[in-house]
Coordinates of C-alpha atoms and ligand atoms in Angstrom, one line a residue:
M60 CA -24.3 12.8 -6.6
V61 CA -21.0 15.1 -6.0
H62 CA -20.4 17.6 -7.8
I63 CA -17.2 18.2 -9.3
K64 CA -16.2 20.8 -11.5
I65 CA -13.9 19.3 -14.5
Q66 CA -11.5 21.6 -16.2
L67 CA -9.9 19.7 -19.0
T68 CA -6.0 20.0 -20.0
T69 CA -5.5 21.6 -23.4
N70 CA -2.0 20.2 -23.1
K71 CA -2.0 16.6 -23.1
K72 CA 1.1 14.6 -22.3
E73 CA 2.8 12.0 -24.0
K74 CA 2.3 8.7 -23.0
P75 CA 5.5 7.2 -21.8
A76 CA 6.7 3.2 -23.3
V77 CA 5.2 0.9 -21.4
S78 CA 8.8 -0.7 -20.6
K79 CA 9.9 2.8 -18.9
L80 CA 7.3 3.5 -16.6
G81 CA 8.8 1.4 -13.4
F82 CA 6.7 2.4 -10.3
G83 CA 5.2 6.5 -9.7
N84 CA 7.2 8.1 -11.8
F85 CA 4.8 9.3 -14.3
F86 CA 1.8 11.0 -13.5
T87 CA -2.1 11.3 -15.7
D88 CA -3.1 14.7 -17.4
H89 CA -5.8 15.1 -14.6
M90 CA -6.1 15.2 -10.5
F91 CA -8.5 15.4 -8.4
I92 CA -8.8 18.6 -5.5
V93 CA -11.0 18.8 -3.1
D94 CA -10.6 21.7 0.0
Y95 CA -11.5 21.3 4.0
N96 CA -12.0 24.8 5.9
E97 CA -13.4 24.8 9.6
G98 CA -17.1 25.7 9.8
K99 CA -17.5 24.9 5.7
G100 CA -16.5 21.2 5.6
W101 CA -15.1 19.7 2.4
H102 CA -15.8 22.1 -0.5
D103 CA -14.7 22.7 -4.1
H104 CA -14.6 19.1 -5.4
R105 CA -13.1 19.6 -8.9
I106 CA -10.8 17.8 -11.6
T107 CA -8.0 19.9 -12.8
P108 CA -4.8 19.5 -15.7
Y109 CA -1.8 17.5 -13.2
G110 CA -0.2 20.3 -11.7
S111 CA 1.8 21.9 -9.1
I112 CA -0.5 23.0 -6.4
F113 CA 0.4 26.2 -3.9
I114 CA 0.8 25.8 -0.2
D115 CA 2.1 28.7 2.3
P116 CA 5.5 27.7 3.5
A117 CA 3.9 27.8 7.0
A118 CA 1.4 24.9 6.1
K119 CA 1.5 22.6 9.0
V120 CA 2.2 19.4 7.1
F121 CA 5.7 20.6 6.5
H122 CA 6.4 20.8 10.0
Y123 CA 4.6 18.7 12.0
G124 CA 3.4 15.5 9.3
Q125 CA -0.2 16.4 9.6
T126 CA -1.1 14.2 6.6
V127 CA -2.7 10.8 5.1
F128 CA -2.5 9.0 2.3
E129 CA -3.8 6.0 0.5
G130 CA -3.0 3.4 -2.3
L131 CA -4.9 1.6 -4.8
K132 CA -4.7 -0.1 -8.4
A133 CA -7.3 0.6 -11.4
Y134 CA -6.7 -3.1 -13.6
S135 CA -7.5 -2.7 -17.7
T136 CA -9.2 -6.4 -17.8
I137 CA -8.7 -8.1 -21.7
D138 CA -12.6 -6.7 -22.6
E139 CA -11.7 -4.0 -22.1
R140 CA -13.1 -3.0 -18.5
V141 CA -11.8 -1.2 -16.0
L142 CA -11.8 -2.8 -12.7
L143 CA -11.3 -1.4 -9.0
F144 CA -10.2 -3.8 -6.1
R145 CA -11.7 -3.4 -3.0
P146 CA -12.1 0.5 -3.2
E147 CA -13.8 0.9 -0.6
R148 CA -11.4 -0.5 1.7
N149 CA -8.9 2.0 0.9
F150 CA -11.7 5.2 1.6
S151 CA -12.3 3.7 5.2
R152 CA -8.8 2.9 5.9
L153 CA -7.9 6.6 5.2
N154 CA -10.9 7.8 7.2
A155 CA -9.4 5.6 10.2
S156 CA -5.8 7.2 9.1
N157 CA -7.5 10.8 9.5
E158 CA -9.3 9.8 12.5
R159 CA -5.3 9.1 14.3
L160 CA -4.3 12.1 13.2
C161 CA -6.7 14.3 13.8
I162 CA -8.0 15.0 10.6
P163 CA -11.5 15.5 9.6
A164 CA -13.5 12.4 8.0
I165 CA -14.1 12.6 4.4
N166 CA -17.2 11.1 2.5
E167 CA -15.8 7.7 1.3
E168 CA -19.2 7.6 -1.1
K169 CA -18.3 10.8 -2.5
A170 CA -14.7 10.5 -2.6
L171 CA -15.3 7.0 -4.0
E172 CA -17.6 8.6 -6.7
A173 CA -15.1 11.0 -7.4
L174 CA -12.1 8.8 -8.5
K175 CA -13.9 7.0 -10.8
R176 CA -14.7 10.1 -12.9
L177 CA -11.0 11.1 -12.8
I178 CA -10.4 7.4 -13.8
S179 CA -12.5 7.8 -17.2
V180 CA -11.3 11.4 -17.0
D181 CA -7.8 10.0 -17.5
R182 CA -9.2 6.3 -18.7
E183 CA -6.4 6.0 -21.6
W184 CA -3.7 6.0 -19.6
I185 CA -4.6 2.5 -17.7
P186 CA -1.9 0.6 -19.1
S187 CA -3.2 -3.2 -20.6
E188 CA 0.2 -5.2 -20.9
P189 CA -0.3 -7.7 -18.4
G190 CA 1.3 -7.0 -14.9
T191 CA 0.5 -3.1 -15.9
S192 CA -2.6 -1.2 -13.8
L193 CA -3.1 2.2 -12.8
Y194 CA -1.7 3.2 -9.6
I195 CA -4.3 5.7 -7.4
R196 CA -2.7 7.7 -4.6
P197 CA -5.2 10.0 -2.5
F198 CA -3.6 11.9 0.2
I199 CA -4.9 14.9 2.5
I200 CA -2.6 17.7 3.8
A201 CA -2.9 20.3 6.6
T202 CA -2.5 23.4 5.2
D203 CA -3.0 25.6 8.1
P204 CA 0.0 29.0 7.8
S205 CA 0.8 28.7 11.3
L206 CA 3.3 27.1 13.2
G207 CA 1.6 26.2 16.6
V208 CA 1.7 22.4 17.4
A209 CA -2.1 21.7 16.7
P210 CA -4.7 20.2 14.2
S211 CA -4.7 22.2 11.0
K212 CA -8.4 24.2 10.2
S213 CA -7.3 23.9 6.8
Y214 CA -6.9 20.5 4.3
Q215 CA -7.0 19.6 0.7
F216 CA -7.7 15.8 -0.7
I217 CA -5.7 15.0 -3.6
M218 CA -5.6 12.2 -5.6
I219 CA -2.7 11.6 -8.2
M220 CA -3.0 8.6 -10.3
C221 CA 0.4 6.7 -12.6
P222 CA 0.8 4.2 -14.7
V223 CA 2.7 1.7 -13.5
G224 CA 4.7 -1.2 -14.6
S225 CA 4.8 -4.7 -13.8
Y226 CA 6.8 -4.9 -10.0
Y227 CA 8.9 -7.3 -11.2
E228 CA 10.0 -7.9 -15.0
G229 CA 9.3 -11.6 -15.7
G230 CA 7.3 -12.5 -13.1
I231 CA 7.9 -12.4 -9.2
K232 CA 11.1 -13.4 -8.1
P233 CA 12.3 -14.1 -4.4
V234 CA 13.7 -11.6 -2.9
K235 CA 16.7 -10.9 0.6
I236 CA 15.4 -9.3 3.8
L237 CA 17.4 -8.1 6.8
V238 CA 15.6 -8.4 10.2
E239 CA 16.5 -4.6 11.8
E240 CA 17.7 -4.7 15.1
Q241 CA 18.4 -1.2 16.1
Y242 CA 15.9 0.7 14.6
V243 CA 12.2 0.2 14.9
R244 CA 9.1 1.7 12.5
A245 CA 6.6 1.7 15.0
V246 CA 5.1 1.0 18.8
E247 CA 2.4 0.5 20.8
G248 CA 0.4 3.4 21.0
G249 CA 1.7 5.1 18.2
T250 CA 1.2 5.8 14.7
G251 CA 1.9 2.2 12.7
A252 CA -1.5 1.6 11.9
A253 CA -2.3 4.6 10.2
K254 CA -1.1 5.3 6.4
T255 CA 0.9 8.7 7.6
A256 CA 4.5 10.0 6.5
G257 CA 6.1 10.0 9.6
N258 CA 6.1 5.9 9.4
Y259 CA 8.1 6.0 6.1
A260 CA 10.6 9.2 7.1
S261 CA 11.5 6.9 10.1
S262 CA 11.7 3.9 7.7
L263 CA 14.5 5.2 5.7
K264 CA 17.2 4.9 7.8
G265 CA 16.8 1.0 8.2
Q266 CA 15.9 0.7 4.1
E267 CA 19.3 2.7 3.7
L268 CA 21.1 0.2 5.8
A269 CA 19.3 -3.2 4.3
E270 CA 20.7 -1.3 0.8
K271 CA 24.1 -1.0 1.9
N272 CA 24.0 -4.7 3.0
G273 CA 23.2 -5.9 -0.4
Y274 CA 19.1 -6.6 0.7
S275 CA 16.1 -5.6 -0.7
Q276 CA 14.1 -4.4 2.6
T277 CA 13.7 -4.5 6.3
L278 CA 12.4 -6.8 8.3
W279 CA 10.6 -4.5 11.2
L280 CA 10.4 -6.2 14.8
D281 CA 8.2 -4.5 17.5
G282 CA 9.4 -1.4 18.9
K283 CA 9.2 -2.8 22.6
E284 CA 11.4 -6.3 23.0
K285 CA 12.5 -6.1 19.2
H286 CA 11.4 -10.3 19.3
Y287 CA 8.1 -10.2 17.5
V288 CA 8.0 -10.1 13.9
E289 CA 5.9 -6.7 12.6
E290 CA 6.0 -5.9 8.9
V291 CA 8.6 -6.2 5.8
G292 CA 9.5 -2.8 4.4
S293 CA 5.5 -1.6 3.7
M294 CA 4.3 -4.6 3.5
N295 CA 2.4 -7.1 5.6
I296 CA 4.4 -10.3 6.1
F297 CA 3.1 -14.0 5.8
F298 CA 5.2 -17.4 6.9
K299 CA 4.4 -21.1 6.3
I300 CA 5.7 -23.4 9.4
N301 CA 4.6 -26.8 8.3
G302 CA 2.1 -26.6 6.3
T303 CA 0.0 -23.3 7.8
V304 CA 0.6 -19.9 7.2
V305 CA 1.2 -17.8 10.1
T306 CA 1.1 -13.7 9.6
P307 CA 1.2 -11.2 12.8
A308 CA -2.2 -10.4 14.6
L309 CA -3.0 -6.6 14.0
N310 CA -2.0 -5.9 16.9
G311 CA -2.3 -1.9 16.5
S312 CA 1.2 -0.9 15.3
I313 CA 1.3 -2.9 11.7
L314 CA -0.6 -1.8 9.2
P315 CA -4.0 -3.6 8.5
G316 CA -3.6 -4.6 4.5
I317 CA -6.5 -4.9 2.0
T318 CA -3.7 -7.2 0.6
R319 CA -3.1 -9.6 3.9
D320 CA -7.0 -9.3 4.4
S321 CA -7.4 -11.3 0.9
M322 CA -4.6 -13.4 1.1
I323 CA -6.4 -14.7 4.0
Q324 CA -9.9 -15.0 2.9
L325 CA -8.3 -16.5 0.0
L326 CA -6.8 -19.1 2.5
K327 CA -9.3 -20.4 3.8
S328 CA -11.3 -20.5 0.7
K329 CA -8.5 -22.9 -0.1
N330 CA -8.8 -24.6 3.1
I331 CA -5.5 -24.3 3.8
P332 CA -4.9 -23.4 7.3
V333 CA -4.1 -19.7 8.3
E334 CA -3.7 -17.9 11.5
E335 CA -3.0 -14.3 12.8
R336 CA -1.1 -14.3 15.6
K337 CA 2.1 -13.1 17.2
V338 CA 4.9 -15.0 15.7
S339 CA 8.3 -14.4 17.4
I340 CA 11.5 -13.6 15.4
E341 CA 12.8 -17.0 17.5
E342 CA 10.3 -19.4 16.0
V343 CA 10.5 -18.7 12.1
V344 CA 14.6 -19.4 13.1
E345 CA 13.9 -22.1 14.9
A346 CA 11.3 -23.1 12.1
Y347 CA 14.2 -22.8 9.9
H348 CA 16.6 -24.8 11.7
N349 CA 14.3 -28.0 12.0
R350 CA 13.3 -27.7 8.3
T351 CA 9.3 -26.9 8.7
L352 CA 10.0 -23.2 7.1
E353 CA 8.6 -24.1 4.2
E354 CA 7.6 -20.1 2.9
A355 CA 7.7 -16.7 3.3
F356 CA 6.4 -13.7 1.5
G357 CA 5.4 -9.5 1.4
T358 CA 1.7 -8.7 1.2
G359 CA 1.0 -4.9 -0.8
T360 CA -0.5 -3.4 -3.1
A361 CA 2.1 -1.8 -5.4
A362 CA 3.7 -5.7 -5.4
V363 CA 0.9 -8.0 -4.7
I364 CA 3.1 -11.0 -3.0
S365 CA 6.8 -10.2 -2.7
P366 CA 8.3 -14.0 -2.1
I367 CA 10.9 -14.0 0.6
G368 CA 14.3 -16.6 -0.5
E369 CA 16.4 -15.1 2.5
L370 CA 16.1 -13.9 5.8
K371 CA 19.2 -12.3 8.0
W372 CA 18.6 -11.8 11.5
K373 CA 22.4 -11.1 13.7
D374 CA 24.7 -13.9 12.4
E375 CA 21.4 -16.3 11.1
R376 CA 21.1 -16.6 7.2
I377 CA 17.7 -17.9 7.0
T378 CA 16.9 -19.8 2.9
V379 CA 13.4 -20.0 2.4
N380 CA 12.5 -22.9 0.2
N381 CA 16.0 -22.8 -1.3
G382 CA 15.9 -19.4 -2.5
D383 CA 12.6 -20.5 -4.7
I384 CA 8.9 -19.3 -4.9
G385 CA 6.9 -21.2 -2.7
E386 CA 3.7 -23.2 -4.2
V387 CA 1.2 -21.2 -1.5
T388 CA 2.7 -17.8 -2.6
Q389 CA 2.6 -18.9 -5.9
M390 CA -1.0 -19.9 -6.0
L391 CA -2.1 -16.8 -4.3
Y392 CA 0.0 -14.1 -6.7
D393 CA -1.6 -16.1 -9.6
T394 CA -5.3 -16.5 -7.7
L395 CA -5.5 -12.6 -6.6
T396 CA -3.7 -10.9 -9.7
G397 CA -6.0 -13.0 -11.8
I398 CA -8.9 -11.5 -10.0
Q399 CA -7.5 -8.4 -10.4
N400 CA -7.3 -8.2 -13.8
G401 CA -10.4 -9.7 -14.6
S402 CA -9.6 -13.3 -15.5
V403 CA -10.0 -15.5 -12.5
E404 CA -13.6 -15.5 -11.5
D405 CA -14.6 -13.2 -8.4
S406 CA -16.4 -15.1 -5.9
F407 CA -15.6 -13.0 -3.1
D408 CA -16.6 -9.6 -5.1
W409 CA -14.4 -7.8 -4.9
T410 CA -13.7 -6.2 -7.6
M411 CA -16.1 -3.0 -8.9
T412 CA -16.2 -2.2 -12.8
L413 CA -15.9 1.3 -13.7
Ligands
PLP687 C1 0.0 0.0 2.5 C2 1.2 -0.7 3.0 C3 1.0 -1.9 3.2 C4 -0.1 -3.1 2.3 O1 -1.2 -2.6 2.2 P1 -2.1 -2.7 0.9 O2 -3.4 -2.5 1.7 O3 -1.9 -4.3 1.0 O4 -1.5 -2.4 0.5 C5 1.2 -3.0 4.1 N1 2.5 -2.5 5.0 C6 2.4 -0.7 4.8 C7 3.0 0.0 6.3 C8 1.5 0.5 4.0 O5 1.5 1.2 4.3

């Protein structure tokens, strides 16, 4: 058992209407914080009222981006239980990101215990309408007030939470994607496999370009040859080509998505062929031309599944399944969201009751 000091707020916030939630705009009444100092380790685990934190302007996180984060959700079931989806995976991935960024490891069991306590304190913030959930953002920042480029000797590990609405109002809808030709998100040997701020800062320019051209997301190609498909926005990507579902193999520059892993396991359990391997953009274009490109979708915690209705690469405009949601895409969405909200039996043992 981890000792957590709990200071409850005396000033509870009003809860926003579900229709106003959107994604990541409103935060619950409390947050979790634990400090790290060299020699002392992680200490002073506490739950406090949600609010500003005071950090020295010289803190390394502001200058050199030494920071990592996670994203997971808690769901309220129809029989009023609270479910977490594979949360232990998020804390082990946080430690993998920590390792890459020279941040000391957290204790994964203690972090999960702290998260459960935080959720139970703010339990009334978990929305229960279909498609809604409580999004949880654990993150670690380097707090040393010193401008030398070196790993920090002090950190804060914080968890904040926000009630979020359904990602797509009125069900999932196919999106249009621009294949990025100029910028890259990550390279072999870089930090692409870690959930760290710099990857997202460097992706903004491509995202802005895509939006200017009427596309909602960027499809990133590999950083070396701009030849192989890597990720779409901040999601992993899948194609169904001639009956087989293919997704780029984890190569060190792709984020190992927990939704991605779950989709692969679901497909296998349904006896749908699935392959993790290199997928070139030319292969996708060719499949489109010979009519074997059947479905395409992105996966991630926030949206679960984003069906792809159109891809634009150079002068090629590739429509997928006439811009409609594919059969396998819909099945995966229904099954996974069903497991997450407790309406479909969890034969994988993925959910954890609070
Ligand atoms: C978080 C993230 C994903 C999806 O991971 P999940 O564990 O499925 O939420 C994919 N790509 C990037 C770049 C991400 O940051």
